[in-house]
PDB file of C-alpha atoms in Angstrom:
ATOM      1  CA  MET A  22       6.357 -25.998  -6.648  1.00 71.00           C
ATOM      2  CA  ILE A  23       4.878 -22.560  -5.909  1.00 78.00           C
ATOM      3  CA  VAL A  24       8.230 -20.910  -6.593  1.00 79.00           C
ATOM      4  CA  SER A  25       8.444 -22.616  -9.982  1.00 79.00           C
ATOM      5  CA  ILE A  26       4.943 -21.414 -10.881  1.00 80.00           C
ATOM      6  CA  PHE A  27       5.749 -17.798 -10.044  1.00 80.00           C
ATOM      7  CA  ARG A  28       9.043 -17.926 -11.904  1.00 74.00           C
ATOM      8  CA  HIS A  29       7.807 -19.508 -15.130  1.00 75.00           C
ATOM      9  CA  ASN A  30       4.014 -19.366 -15.490  1.00 81.00           C
ATOM     10  CA  GLN A  31       2.394 -15.937 -15.415  1.00 84.00           C
ATOM     11  CA  THR A  32      -1.150 -17.129 -16.180  1.00 87.00           C
ATOM     12  CA  THR A  33      -1.144 -19.619 -13.301  1.00 89.00           C
ATOM     13  CA  SER A  34       0.406 -16.982 -11.025  1.00 89.00           C
ATOM     14  CA  ILE A  35      -2.440 -14.551 -11.733  1.00 90.00           C
ATOM     15  CA  ALA A  36      -5.016 -17.312 -11.247  1.00 91.00           C
ATOM     16  CA  PHE A  37      -3.428 -18.264  -7.910  1.00 91.00           C
ATOM     17  CA  ILE A  38      -3.541 -14.669  -6.616  1.00 92.00           C
ATOM     18  CA  LEU A  39      -7.093 -14.191  -7.877  1.00 92.00           C
ATOM     19  CA  SER A  40      -8.195 -17.416  -6.163  1.00 92.00           C
ATOM     20  CA  LEU A  41      -6.674 -16.291  -2.852  1.00 90.00           C
ATOM     21  CA  CYS A  42      -8.321 -12.884  -3.258  1.00 90.00           C
ATOM     22  CA  VAL A  43     -11.763 -14.398  -3.835  1.00 89.00           C
ATOM     23  CA  PHE A  44     -11.318 -16.978  -1.070  1.00 88.00           C
ATOM     24  CA  ILE A  45     -10.219 -14.527   1.615  1.00 88.00           C
ATOM     25  CA  TRP A  46     -11.487 -11.058   0.710  1.00 87.00           C
ATOM     26  CA  VAL A  47     -14.760 -12.007  -0.982  1.00 83.00           C
ATOM     27  CA  GLY A  48     -15.369 -15.301   0.817  1.00 77.00           C
ATOM     28  CA  ILE A  49     -14.573 -16.556   4.289  1.00 71.00           C
ATOM     29  CA  SER A  50     -13.401 -13.380   6.037  1.00 61.00           C
ATOM     30  CA  PHE A  51     -15.501 -10.633   4.478  1.00 57.00           C
ATOM     31  CA  GLY A  52     -17.229  -8.467   7.045  1.00 55.00           C
ATOM     32  CA  SER A  53     -19.904  -5.922   6.236  1.00 48.00           C
ATOM     33  CA  SER A  54     -19.679  -2.899   8.488  1.00 50.00           C
ATOM     34  CA  ASN A  55     -21.280   0.451   9.111  1.00 47.00           C
ATOM     35  CA  MET A  56     -18.751   2.017   6.783  1.00 46.00           C
ATOM     36  CA  VAL A  57     -19.755   5.666   6.978  1.00 43.00           C
ATOM     37  CA  GLU A  58     -19.284   5.813  10.743  1.00 44.00           C
ATOM     38  CA  GLU A  59     -15.872   4.236  10.429  1.00 45.00           C
ATOM     39  CA  SER A  60     -14.226   7.335   9.007  1.00 46.00           C
ATOM     40  CA  SER A  61     -14.615  11.035   9.637  1.00 51.00           C
ATOM     41  CA  GLY A  62     -13.376  11.745   6.107  1.00 64.00           C
ATOM     42  CA  PHE A  63     -16.066  13.558   4.130  1.00 66.00           C
ATOM     43  CA  LEU A  64     -14.837  12.255   0.754  1.00 72.00           C
ATOM     44  CA  TYR A  65     -14.838   8.634   1.945  1.00 74.00           C
ATOM     45  CA  ASN A  66     -18.330   8.977   3.413  1.00 72.00           C
ATOM     46  CA  PHE A  67     -19.602  10.545   0.204  1.00 70.00           C
ATOM     47  CA  LEU A  68     -18.167   7.816  -2.033  1.00 73.00           C
ATOM     48  CA  ILE A  69     -19.097   4.829   0.096  1.00 75.00           C
ATOM     49  CA  SER A  70     -22.561   5.707   1.403  1.00 68.00           C
ATOM     50  CA  PRO A  71     -24.408   4.502  -1.774  1.00 70.00           C
ATOM     51  CA  ILE A  72     -23.254   0.898  -1.218  1.00 72.00           C
ATOM     52  CA  GLU A  73     -23.512   0.791   2.562  1.00 68.00           C
ATOM     53  CA  SER A  74     -26.755  -1.196   2.505  1.00 70.00           C
ATOM     54  CA  SER A  75     -25.563  -3.790  -0.059  1.00 74.00           C
ATOM     55  CA  PRO A  76     -23.174  -6.399   1.419  1.00 75.00           C
ATOM     56  CA  LEU A  77     -23.052  -8.290  -1.887  1.00 78.00           C
ATOM     57  CA  LEU A  78     -21.942  -5.203  -3.779  1.00 82.00           C
ATOM     58  CA  GLN A  79     -19.401  -4.512  -1.034  1.00 81.00           C
ATOM     59  CA  ARG A  80     -17.950  -8.001  -1.498  1.00 83.00           C
ATOM     60  CA  ILE A  81     -17.627  -7.626  -5.262  1.00 85.00           C
ATOM     61  CA  LEU A  82     -16.103  -4.141  -5.140  1.00 87.00           C
ATOM     62  CA  LEU A  83     -13.698  -5.110  -2.371  1.00 88.00           C
ATOM     63  CA  GLY A  84     -12.485  -8.167  -4.294  1.00 88.00           C
ATOM     64  CA  ILE A  85     -11.942  -6.082  -7.436  1.00 91.00           C
ATOM     65  CA  LEU A  86     -10.177  -3.355  -5.449  1.00 92.00           C
ATOM     66  CA  ILE A  87      -7.737  -5.730  -3.737  1.00 94.00           C
ATOM     67  CA  PHE A  88      -6.911  -7.677  -6.911  1.00 94.00           C
ATOM     68  CA  TRP A  89      -6.396  -4.390  -8.781  1.00 95.00           C
ATOM     69  CA  GLN A  90      -4.012  -3.166  -6.069  1.00 96.00           C
ATOM     70  CA  CYS A  91      -2.005  -6.381  -6.344  1.00 95.00           C
ATOM     71  CA  MET A  92      -1.690  -6.020 -10.110  1.00 95.00           C
ATOM     72  CA  LEU A  93      -0.751  -2.327  -9.821  1.00 95.00           C
ATOM     73  CA  MET A  94       1.873  -3.151  -7.227  1.00 94.00           C
ATOM     74  CA  ASN A  95       3.312  -5.842  -9.478  1.00 93.00           C
ATOM     75  CA  LYS A  96       3.286  -3.577 -12.521  1.00 92.00           C
ATOM     76  CA  MET A  97       5.106  -0.843 -10.579  1.00 93.00           C
ATOM     77  CA  ILE A  98       7.886  -3.168  -9.407  1.00 92.00           C
ATOM     78  CA  VAL A  99       8.365  -4.959 -12.735  1.00 88.00           C
ATOM     79  CA  GLN A 100       7.802  -2.096 -15.180  1.00 85.00           C
ATOM     80  CA  GLU A 101      10.201   0.189 -13.350  1.00 82.00           C
ATOM     81  CA  LYS A 102      12.869  -2.594 -13.367  1.00 81.00           C
ATOM     82  CA  ILE A 103      13.048  -2.759  -9.584  1.00 85.00           C
ATOM     83  CA  ILE A 104      13.384  -6.507  -9.984  1.00 83.00           C
ATOM     84  CA  SER A 105      14.987  -7.837 -13.145  1.00 67.00           C
ATOM     85  CA  THR A 106      12.408 -10.446 -14.077  1.00 72.00           C
ATOM     86  CA  ASN A 107       8.771 -10.423 -15.065  1.00 75.00           C
ATOM     87  CA  SER A 108       7.244 -12.379 -12.173  1.00 84.00           C
ATOM     88  CA  PHE A 109       4.213 -11.942  -9.941  1.00 90.00           C
ATOM     89  CA  TYR A 110       6.107 -12.177  -6.658  1.00 91.00           C
ATOM     90  CA  PRO A 111       5.342  -8.522  -5.757  1.00 93.00           C
ATOM     91  CA  ALA A 112       1.599  -9.069  -6.243  1.00 94.00           C
ATOM     92  CA  LEU A 113       1.618 -12.243  -4.151  1.00 94.00           C
ATOM     93  CA  PHE A 114       3.592 -10.824  -1.251  1.00 95.00           C
ATOM     94  CA  TYR A 115       1.633  -7.569  -1.264  1.00 96.00           C
ATOM     95  CA  PHE A 116      -1.566  -9.619  -1.080  1.00 95.00           C
ATOM     96  CA  LEU A 117      -0.293 -11.777   1.780  1.00 94.00           C
ATOM     97  CA  LEU A 118       0.947  -8.780   3.775  1.00 95.00           C
ATOM     98  CA  ILE A 119      -2.359  -6.889   3.566  1.00 94.00           C
ATOM     99  CA  SER A 120      -4.363 -10.062   4.292  1.00 91.00           C
ATOM    100  CA  ILE A 121      -2.598 -10.967   7.515  1.00 89.00           C
ATOM    101  CA  SER A 122      -5.714 -10.565   9.699  1.00 85.00           C
ATOM    102  CA  PRO A 123      -9.453 -11.109   9.155  1.00 84.00           C
ATOM    103  CA  GLU A 124     -10.084  -7.826  10.973  1.00 82.00           C
ATOM    104  CA  ILE A 125      -8.923  -5.966   7.854  1.00 86.00           C
ATOM    105  CA  ILE A 126     -11.334  -7.655   5.447  1.00 85.00           C
ATOM    106  CA  HIS A 127     -13.981  -5.005   4.797  1.00 82.00           C
ATOM    107  CA  ILE A 128     -14.207  -1.794   2.809  1.00 84.00           C
ATOM    108  CA  ASN A 129     -12.454   0.938   4.756  1.00 85.00           C
ATOM    109  CA  PRO A 130     -10.710   4.264   4.055  1.00 89.00           C
ATOM    110  CA  THR A 131      -7.234   2.790   4.548  1.00 91.00           C
ATOM    111  CA  ILE A 132      -7.694   0.304   1.697  1.00 91.00           C
ATOM    112  CA  LEU A 133      -8.935   3.037  -0.650  1.00 91.00           C
ATOM    113  CA  SER A 134      -6.069   5.347   0.310  1.00 93.00           C
ATOM    114  CA  MET A 135      -3.569   2.550  -0.330  1.00 95.00           C
ATOM    115  CA  LEU A 136      -4.736   2.413  -3.939  1.00 95.00           C
ATOM    116  CA  LEU A 137      -4.053   6.139  -4.349  1.00 95.00           C
ATOM    117  CA  LEU A 138      -0.665   5.786  -2.654  1.00 96.00           C
ATOM    118  CA  ILE A 139       0.419   3.004  -5.034  1.00 96.00           C
ATOM    119  CA  LEU A 140      -0.647   5.078  -8.042  1.00 96.00           C
ATOM    120  CA  ALA A 141       1.302   8.068  -6.690  1.00 95.00           C
ATOM    121  CA  LEU A 142       4.448   6.003  -6.075  1.00 95.00           C
ATOM    122  CA  THR A 143       4.254   4.633  -9.609  1.00 94.00           C
ATOM    123  CA  LYS A 144       4.207   8.180 -10.993  1.00 93.00           C
ATOM    124  CA  ILE A 145       7.213   9.173  -8.878  1.00 92.00           C
ATOM    125  CA  LEU A 146       9.240   6.111  -9.876  1.00 92.00           C
ATOM    126  CA  SER A 147       8.519   6.727 -13.563  1.00 88.00           C
ATOM    127  CA  SER A 148       9.896  10.281 -13.299  1.00 86.00           C
ATOM    128  CA  TYR A 149      13.497   9.011 -13.184  1.00 83.00           C
ATOM    129  CA  LEU A 150      15.652  11.030 -15.646  1.00 77.00           C
ATOM    130  CA  ASP A 151      12.514  12.630 -17.092  1.00 76.00           C
ATOM    131  CA  LYS A 152      13.329  16.327 -17.425  1.00 76.00           C
ATOM    132  CA  ASN A 153       9.731  17.101 -18.401  1.00 80.00           C
ATOM    133  CA  ALA A 154       8.097  15.244 -15.538  1.00 81.00           C
ATOM    134  CA  TYR A 155       5.671  18.053 -14.752  1.00 85.00           C
ATOM    135  CA  SER A 156       2.513  15.984 -15.160  1.00 89.00           C
ATOM    136  CA  LYS A 157       3.971  13.025 -13.247  1.00 90.00           C
ATOM    137  CA  ILE A 158       4.960  15.186 -10.302  1.00 91.00           C
ATOM    138  CA  PHE A 159       1.625  16.990 -10.265  1.00 93.00           C
ATOM    139  CA  GLU A 160      -0.324  13.728 -10.442  1.00 94.00           C
ATOM    140  CA  SER A 161       1.739  12.018  -7.738  1.00 94.00           C
ATOM    141  CA  ALA A 162       1.359  14.939  -5.327  1.00 94.00           C
ATOM    142  CA  PHE A 163      -2.343  15.248  -6.145  1.00 96.00           C
ATOM    143  CA  LEU A 164      -2.944  11.511  -5.538  1.00 95.00           C
ATOM    144  CA  ILE A 165      -1.163  11.449  -2.166  1.00 95.00           C
ATOM    145  CA  SER A 166      -3.029  14.572  -1.075  1.00 94.00           C
ATOM    146  CA  LEU A 167      -6.266  12.924  -2.228  1.00 93.00           C
ATOM    147  CA  ALA A 168      -5.343   9.868  -0.138  1.00 93.00           C
ATOM    148  CA  GLY A 169      -5.019  12.217   2.846  1.00 90.00           C
ATOM    149  CA  LEU A 170      -8.434  13.655   2.059  1.00 88.00           C
ATOM    150  CA  MET A 171      -9.843  10.122   1.893  1.00 88.00           C
ATOM    151  CA  HIS A 172      -8.215   9.080   5.189  1.00 88.00           C
ATOM    152  CA  THR A 173      -6.565  11.967   6.996  1.00 87.00           C
ATOM    153  CA  PRO A 174      -3.615  10.083   8.607  1.00 90.00           C
ATOM    154  CA  PHE A 175      -2.270   9.516   5.077  1.00 93.00           C
ATOM    155  CA  ILE A 176      -1.180  13.174   4.940  1.00 92.00           C
ATOM    156  CA  ILE A 177       1.893  11.839   6.754  1.00 94.00           C
ATOM    157  CA  PHE A 178       3.066  10.416   3.404  1.00 96.00           C
ATOM    158  CA  ILE A 179       3.019  13.769   1.564  1.00 94.00           C
ATOM    159  CA  PRO A 180       6.802  14.348   2.070  1.00 95.00           C
ATOM    160  CA  ILE A 181       7.377  11.144   0.073  1.00 95.00           C
ATOM    161  CA  VAL A 182       6.755  13.245  -3.050  1.00 93.00           C
ATOM    162  CA  TRP A 183       9.654  15.583  -2.262  1.00 92.00           C
ATOM    163  CA  ILE A 184      11.922  12.716  -1.191  1.00 93.00           C
ATOM    164  CA  GLY A 185      11.242  10.992  -4.506  1.00 91.00           C
ATOM    165  CA  MET A 186      11.948  14.191  -6.416  1.00 88.00           C
ATOM    166  CA  SER A 187      15.285  14.525  -4.611  1.00 88.00           C
ATOM    167  CA  ILE A 188      16.298  10.907  -5.168  1.00 88.00           C
ATOM    168  CA  PHE A 189      15.359  10.970  -8.852  1.00 83.00           C
ATOM    169  CA  SER A 190      17.099  14.313  -9.484  1.00 69.00           C
ATOM    170  CA  GLN A 191      13.966  16.390 -10.085  1.00 65.00           C
ATOM    171  CA  VAL A 192      15.579  19.536  -8.712  1.00 71.00           C
ATOM    172  CA  GLU A 193      14.033  22.161 -10.997  1.00 77.00           C
ATOM    173  CA  TRP A 194      12.183  24.741  -8.903  1.00 79.00           C
ATOM    174  CA  ARG A 195       9.071  24.509 -11.100  1.00 85.00           C
ATOM    175  CA  HIS A 196       8.636  20.863 -10.062  1.00 85.00           C
ATOM    176  CA  TRP A 197       8.634  21.814  -6.391  1.00 88.00           C
ATOM    177  CA  ILE A 198       6.144  24.652  -6.863  1.00 92.00           C
ATOM    178  CA  LEU A 199       3.942  22.355  -8.940  1.00 91.00           C
ATOM    179  CA  SER A 200       3.965  19.681  -6.236  1.00 92.00           C
ATOM    180  CA  ILE A 201       2.815  22.202  -3.608  1.00 94.00           C
ATOM    181  CA  ILE A 202      -0.026  23.385  -5.855  1.00 95.00           C
ATOM    182  CA  ALA A 203      -1.060  19.771  -6.481  1.00 94.00           C
ATOM    183  CA  ILE A 204      -1.133  19.022  -2.744  1.00 94.00           C
ATOM    184  CA  ILE A 205      -3.409  22.019  -2.120  1.00 93.00           C
ATOM    185  CA  CYS A 206      -5.763  21.296  -5.039  1.00 92.00           C
ATOM    186  CA  PRO A 207      -7.862  18.377  -3.634  1.00 89.00           C
ATOM    187  CA  TRP A 208      -8.484  20.191  -0.359  1.00 86.00           C
ATOM    188  CA  TYR A 209      -9.349  23.441  -2.149  1.00 86.00           C
ATOM    189  CA  ILE A 210     -11.750  21.639  -4.503  1.00 86.00           C
ATOM    190  CA  MET A 211     -13.474  19.827  -1.642  1.00 81.00           C
ATOM    191  CA  PHE A 212     -13.695  23.038   0.395  1.00 80.00           C
ATOM    192  CA  SER A 213     -15.251  24.810  -2.611  1.00 82.00           C
ATOM    193  CA  ILE A 214     -17.803  22.016  -3.061  1.00 77.00           C
ATOM    194  CA  ALA A 215     -18.665  22.157   0.632  1.00 72.00           C
ATOM    195  CA  THR A 216     -19.135  25.924   0.398  1.00 74.00           C
ATOM    196  CA  PHE A 217     -21.289  25.685  -2.728  1.00 70.00           C
ATOM    197  CA  TYR A 218     -23.601  23.052  -1.232  1.00 67.00           C
ATOM    198  CA  SER A 219     -23.620  24.718   2.212  1.00 64.00           C
ATOM    199  CA  ILE A 220     -21.962  21.755   3.906  1.00 63.00           C
ATOM    200  CA  GLU A 221     -20.575  22.424   7.364  1.00 59.00           C
ATOM    201  CA  HIS A 222     -16.863  23.271   7.137  1.00 52.00           C
ATOM    202  CA  SER A 223     -16.381  21.673  10.529  1.00 51.00           C
ATOM    203  CA  ILE A 224     -16.216  18.291   8.771  1.00 56.00           C
ATOM    204  CA  PHE A 225     -12.684  19.215   7.659  1.00 57.00           C
ATOM    205  CA  GLY A 226     -11.574  20.081  11.159  1.00 54.00           C
ATOM    206  CA  SER A 227     -13.079  16.863  12.513  1.00 55.00           C
ATOM    207  CA  SER A 228     -10.886  14.902  10.109  1.00 61.00           C
ATOM    208  CA  PHE A 229      -7.874  15.777  12.278  1.00 61.00           C
ATOM    209  CA  LEU A 230      -9.429  14.570  15.519  1.00 60.00           C
ATOM    210  CA  PHE A 231      -7.494  11.317  15.116  1.00 60.00           C
ATOM    211  CA  LEU A 232      -4.504  13.165  16.585  1.00 57.00           C
ATOM    212  CA  PHE A 233      -6.341  13.540  19.900  1.00 57.00           C
ATOM    213  CA  GLU A 234      -8.418  10.365  20.058  1.00 61.00           C
ATOM    214  CA  GLU A 235      -7.509   7.478  22.313  1.00 65.00           C
ATOM    215  CA  ARG A 236      -5.823   4.659  20.414  1.00 63.00           C
ATOM    216  CA  PRO A 237      -7.818   1.420  20.306  1.00 62.00           C
ATOM    217  CA  LYS A 238      -6.515  -1.354  22.518  1.00 66.00           C
ATOM    218  CA  TYR A 239      -5.629  -4.688  21.002  1.00 67.00           C
ATOM    219  CA  SER A 240      -4.608  -8.161  22.038  1.00 66.00           C
ATOM    220  CA  LEU A 241      -3.022 -10.852  19.881  1.00 68.00           C
ATOM    221  CA  ASN A 242      -4.507 -14.317  19.590  1.00 73.00           C
ATOM    222  CA  LEU A 243      -2.381 -17.359  18.766  1.00 73.00           C
ATOM    223  CA  GLY A 244      -3.025 -17.115  15.015  1.00 72.00           C
ATOM    224  CA  GLY A 245      -2.111 -13.444  14.918  1.00 77.00           C
ATOM    225  CA  PHE A 246       0.999 -14.043  16.998  1.00 82.00           C
ATOM    226  CA  LEU A 247       2.211 -16.805  14.647  1.00 85.00           C
ATOM    227  CA  CYS A 248       1.532 -14.597  11.627  1.00 87.00           C
ATOM    228  CA  LEU A 249       3.593 -11.766  13.057  1.00 89.00           C
ATOM    229  CA  ILE A 250       6.459 -14.107  13.983  1.00 92.00           C
ATOM    230  CA  ILE A 251       6.657 -15.773  10.548  1.00 92.00           C
ATOM    231  CA  TYR A 252       6.128 -12.588   8.570  1.00 93.00           C
ATOM    232  CA  GLY A 253       8.494 -10.655  10.808  1.00 93.00           C
ATOM    233  CA  PHE A 254      11.196 -13.260  10.237  1.00 95.00           C
ATOM    234  CA  THR A 255      10.629 -13.235   6.454  1.00 94.00           C
ATOM    235  CA  CYS A 256      10.697  -9.445   6.263  1.00 94.00           C
ATOM    236  CA  SER A 257      13.853  -9.265   8.388  1.00 95.00           C
ATOM    237  CA  ILE A 258      15.904 -11.678   6.285  1.00 95.00           C
ATOM    238  CA  SER A 259      14.578 -10.005   3.116  1.00 94.00           C
ATOM    239  CA  LEU A 260      15.632  -6.531   4.266  1.00 94.00           C
ATOM    240  CA  ILE A 261      19.078  -7.844   5.266  1.00 94.00           C
ATOM    241  CA  GLU A 262      19.451  -9.489   1.842  1.00 92.00           C
ATOM    242  CA  LEU A 263      18.411  -6.254   0.148  1.00 92.00           C
ATOM    243  CA  MET A 264      20.951  -4.188   2.096  1.00 91.00           C
ATOM    244  CA  ILE A 265      23.723  -6.632   1.200  1.00 90.00           C
ATOM    245  CA  ARG A 266      22.887  -6.603  -2.510  1.00 86.00           C
ATOM    246  CA  LEU A 267      21.923  -2.938  -2.861  1.00 87.00           C
ATOM    247  CA  LYS A 268      25.337  -1.819  -4.169  1.00 85.00           C
ATOM    248  CA  GLN A 269      25.274  -4.535  -6.836  1.00 85.00           C
ATOM    249  CA  LYS A 270      22.127  -3.177  -8.469  1.00 85.00           C
ATOM    250  CA  ASN A 271      21.982  -0.723 -11.337  1.00 85.00           C
ATOM    251  CA  ILE A 272      21.514   2.940 -10.498  1.00 87.00           C
ATOM    252  CA  LYS A 273      17.774   3.097 -11.166  1.00 86.00           C
ATOM    253  CA  ALA A 274      16.981  -0.074  -9.187  1.00 87.00           C
ATOM    254  CA  ARG A 275      19.167   1.117  -6.307  1.00 90.00           C
ATOM    255  CA  LYS A 276      17.483   4.516  -6.180  1.00 91.00           C
ATOM    256  CA  SER A 277      14.043   2.901  -6.473  1.00 92.00           C
ATOM    257  CA  TYR A 278      14.696   0.607  -3.515  1.00 94.00           C
ATOM    258  CA  ILE A 279      16.023   3.512  -1.449  1.00 93.00           C
ATOM    259  CA  PHE A 280      12.894   5.487  -2.300  1.00 94.00           C
ATOM    260  CA  LEU A 281      10.562   2.613  -1.355  1.00 95.00           C
ATOM    261  CA  LEU A 282      12.462   2.016   1.884  1.00 95.00           C
ATOM    262  CA  TRP A 283      11.724   5.613   2.857  1.00 96.00           C
ATOM    263  CA  ILE A 284       8.099   4.523   3.226  1.00 96.00           C
ATOM    264  CA  ILE A 285       9.065   2.469   6.292  1.00 96.00           C
ATOM    265  CA  PRO A 286       9.841   5.402   8.664  1.00 96.00           C
ATOM    266  CA  PHE A 287       6.695   7.206   7.494  1.00 96.00           C
ATOM    267  CA  SER A 288       4.721   4.013   8.094  1.00 96.00           C
ATOM    268  CA  VAL A 289       6.108   3.917  11.623  1.00 95.00           C
ATOM    269  CA  ILE A 290       4.832   7.478  12.176  1.00 94.00           C
ATOM    270  CA  TYR A 291       1.501   6.476  10.631  1.00 94.00           C
ATOM    271  CA  PHE A 292       1.357   3.500  13.006  1.00 92.00           C
ATOM    272  CA  LEU A 293       1.929   5.767  16.014  1.00 89.00           C
ATOM    273  CA  VAL A 294      -0.562   8.532  15.163  1.00 87.00           C
ATOM    274  CA  SER A 295      -3.359   6.661  13.381  1.00 86.00           C
ATOM    275  CA  ASN A 296      -6.454   5.728  15.355  1.00 82.00           C
ATOM    276  CA  ASP A 297      -6.949   2.554  13.297  1.00 83.00           C
ATOM    277  CA  PHE A 298      -6.732  -0.810  15.004  1.00 83.00           C
ATOM    278  CA  PHE A 299      -3.455  -2.712  15.148  1.00 86.00           C
ATOM    279  CA  TYR A 300      -3.462  -4.727  11.908  1.00 87.00           C
ATOM    280  CA  MET A 301      -4.869  -1.875   9.829  1.00 89.00           C
ATOM    281  CA  LYS A 302      -1.910   0.270  10.907  1.00 90.00           C
ATOM    282  CA  LEU A 303       0.464  -2.326   9.445  1.00 92.00           C
ATOM    283  CA  ILE A 304      -0.966  -2.176   5.921  1.00 93.00           C
ATOM    284  CA  THR A 305       1.257   0.648   4.678  1.00 94.00           C
ATOM    285  CA  PHE A 306       4.352  -1.460   5.402  1.00 96.00           C
ATOM    286  CA  ALA A 307       3.159  -3.862   2.674  1.00 95.00           C
ATOM    287  CA  ILE A 308       4.513  -1.701  -0.167  1.00 95.00           C
ATOM    288  CA  PRO A 309       8.236  -1.607   0.730  1.00 96.00           C
ATOM    289  CA  LEU A 310       8.242  -5.045   2.348  1.00 96.00           C
ATOM    290  CA  SER A 311       6.644  -6.789  -0.640  1.00 95.00           C
ATOM    291  CA  ALA A 312       9.407  -5.302  -2.823  1.00 94.00           C
ATOM    292  CA  ALA A 313      12.090  -6.504  -0.377  1.00 95.00           C
ATOM    293  CA  ILE A 314      10.652 -10.040  -0.135  1.00 95.00           C
ATOM    294  CA  SER A 315      10.357 -10.227  -3.945  1.00 92.00           C
ATOM    295  CA  ASN A 316      14.034  -9.311  -4.200  1.00 92.00           C
ATOM    296  CA  TYR A 317      14.904 -12.072  -1.705  1.00 92.00           C
ATOM    297  CA  PHE A 318      12.966 -14.696  -3.679  1.00 91.00           C
ATOM    298  CA  TYR A 319      14.524 -13.488  -6.925  1.00 86.00           C
ATOM    299  CA  HIS A 320      18.128 -13.869  -5.711  1.00 82.00           C
ATOM    300  CA  HIS A 321      17.897 -16.892  -3.415  1.00 84.00           C
ATOM    301  CA  LYS A 322      18.694 -20.129  -5.267  1.00 81.00           C
ATOM    302  CA  ASN A 323      17.551 -22.752  -2.747  1.00 88.00           C
ATOM    303  CA  THR A 324      14.094 -23.540  -4.130  1.00 88.00           C
ATOM    304  CA  ASN A 325      13.270 -26.017  -1.353  1.00 90.00           C
ATOM    305  CA  TRP A 326      13.777 -23.307   1.269  1.00 92.00           C
ATOM    306  CA  LEU A 327      11.783 -20.794  -0.782  1.00 91.00           C
ATOM    307  CA  ASN A 328       8.921 -23.262  -1.292  1.00 90.00           C
ATOM    308  CA  PHE A 329       8.844 -23.966   2.440  1.00 92.00           C
ATOM    309  CA  LEU A 330       8.881 -20.256   3.241  1.00 92.00           C
ATOM    310  CA  ILE A 331       6.169 -19.257   0.780  1.00 91.00           C
ATOM    311  CA  LEU A 332       3.992 -22.216   1.775  1.00 91.00           C
ATOM    312  CA  SER A 333       4.364 -21.210   5.423  1.00 91.00           C
ATOM    313  CA  LEU A 334       3.303 -17.643   4.606  1.00 92.00           C
ATOM    314  CA  VAL A 335       0.201 -18.801   2.717  1.00 91.00           C
ATOM    315  CA  VAL A 336      -0.814 -21.472   5.236  1.00 90.00           C
ATOM    316  CA  VAL A 337      -0.432 -19.257   8.299  1.00 90.00           C
ATOM    317  CA  VAL A 338      -2.585 -16.515   6.717  1.00 89.00           C
ATOM    318  CA  ILE A 339      -5.339 -18.920   5.657  1.00 88.00           C
ATOM    319  CA  SER A 340      -5.246 -20.618   9.088  1.00 86.00           C
ATOM    320  CA  ASN A 341      -5.541 -17.284  10.842  1.00 84.00           C
ATOM    321  CA  HIS A 342      -8.651 -16.490   8.805  1.00 82.00           C
ATOM    322  CA  LEU A 343     -10.248 -19.922   9.248  1.00 81.00           C
ATOM    323  CA  LEU A 344      -9.622 -20.021  13.000  1.00 77.00           C
ATOM    324  CA  ASN A 345     -11.141 -16.554  13.451  1.00 68.00           C
TER     325      ASN A 345
END
């Protein structure tokens, strides 16, 4: 039933994702937190401090932000022909992957940086065979650098810009110089603002303290354990399916999947060095894995199995939130 909806009815698909977004992110699992203390990033603190004392406004903005990310993720996958059909599978699976734990459900620098990362990846993917991709390369590098300024561990993803340029044949030296300038720009602008307003420059150095801080300890409850088992199984069979079918895809789709899969090793590094708690470290995996799962659901013909799988994914997430 759910599979049929996402294959044939776009309006109902959007409504279903929006309902889940409101139910989980705005409703049952929302947690207001002391957001400014949560990050040492000056830009994040500056942007978020005006709404710190308004939980209602936090709820509304968080719901809008998450739904927008889902739609951007879907647009990136579909518009760039990574999957060959106009469905909302990428939005659904991205939503489910970032909603795996109630501990994530609050405004935080990781969620904001994810938005910038998706926008940057979209720019890189759209640069394929574009010999005048100067603005796209500049914007992608600028956005990823800005994500690092928002939440410093995201600087780990900066090399993704150069990997994308290599995969999509952007080998002109001007593109590489432009990307380096774009990466420097957000930090230079913020440093200039700090100097002008006599803000302590030590705030920039403190952003890198995550490299030396003790990692938070975590323990899995039953709901979290079941989520990881079911989602781990789904992601594994989806990645295997993708590897088997990769050679059958057209050149652009094949290169796009290879590019997105490069996010996985960088996400592993992010997981190891970030001082976020366990589930927050997993969020960056949502981008490549949602593309892989969408590919699996697109090619697999057994609708009964797909309905069972997707229903299991939805139920286990909702149960984990309700039980916690």
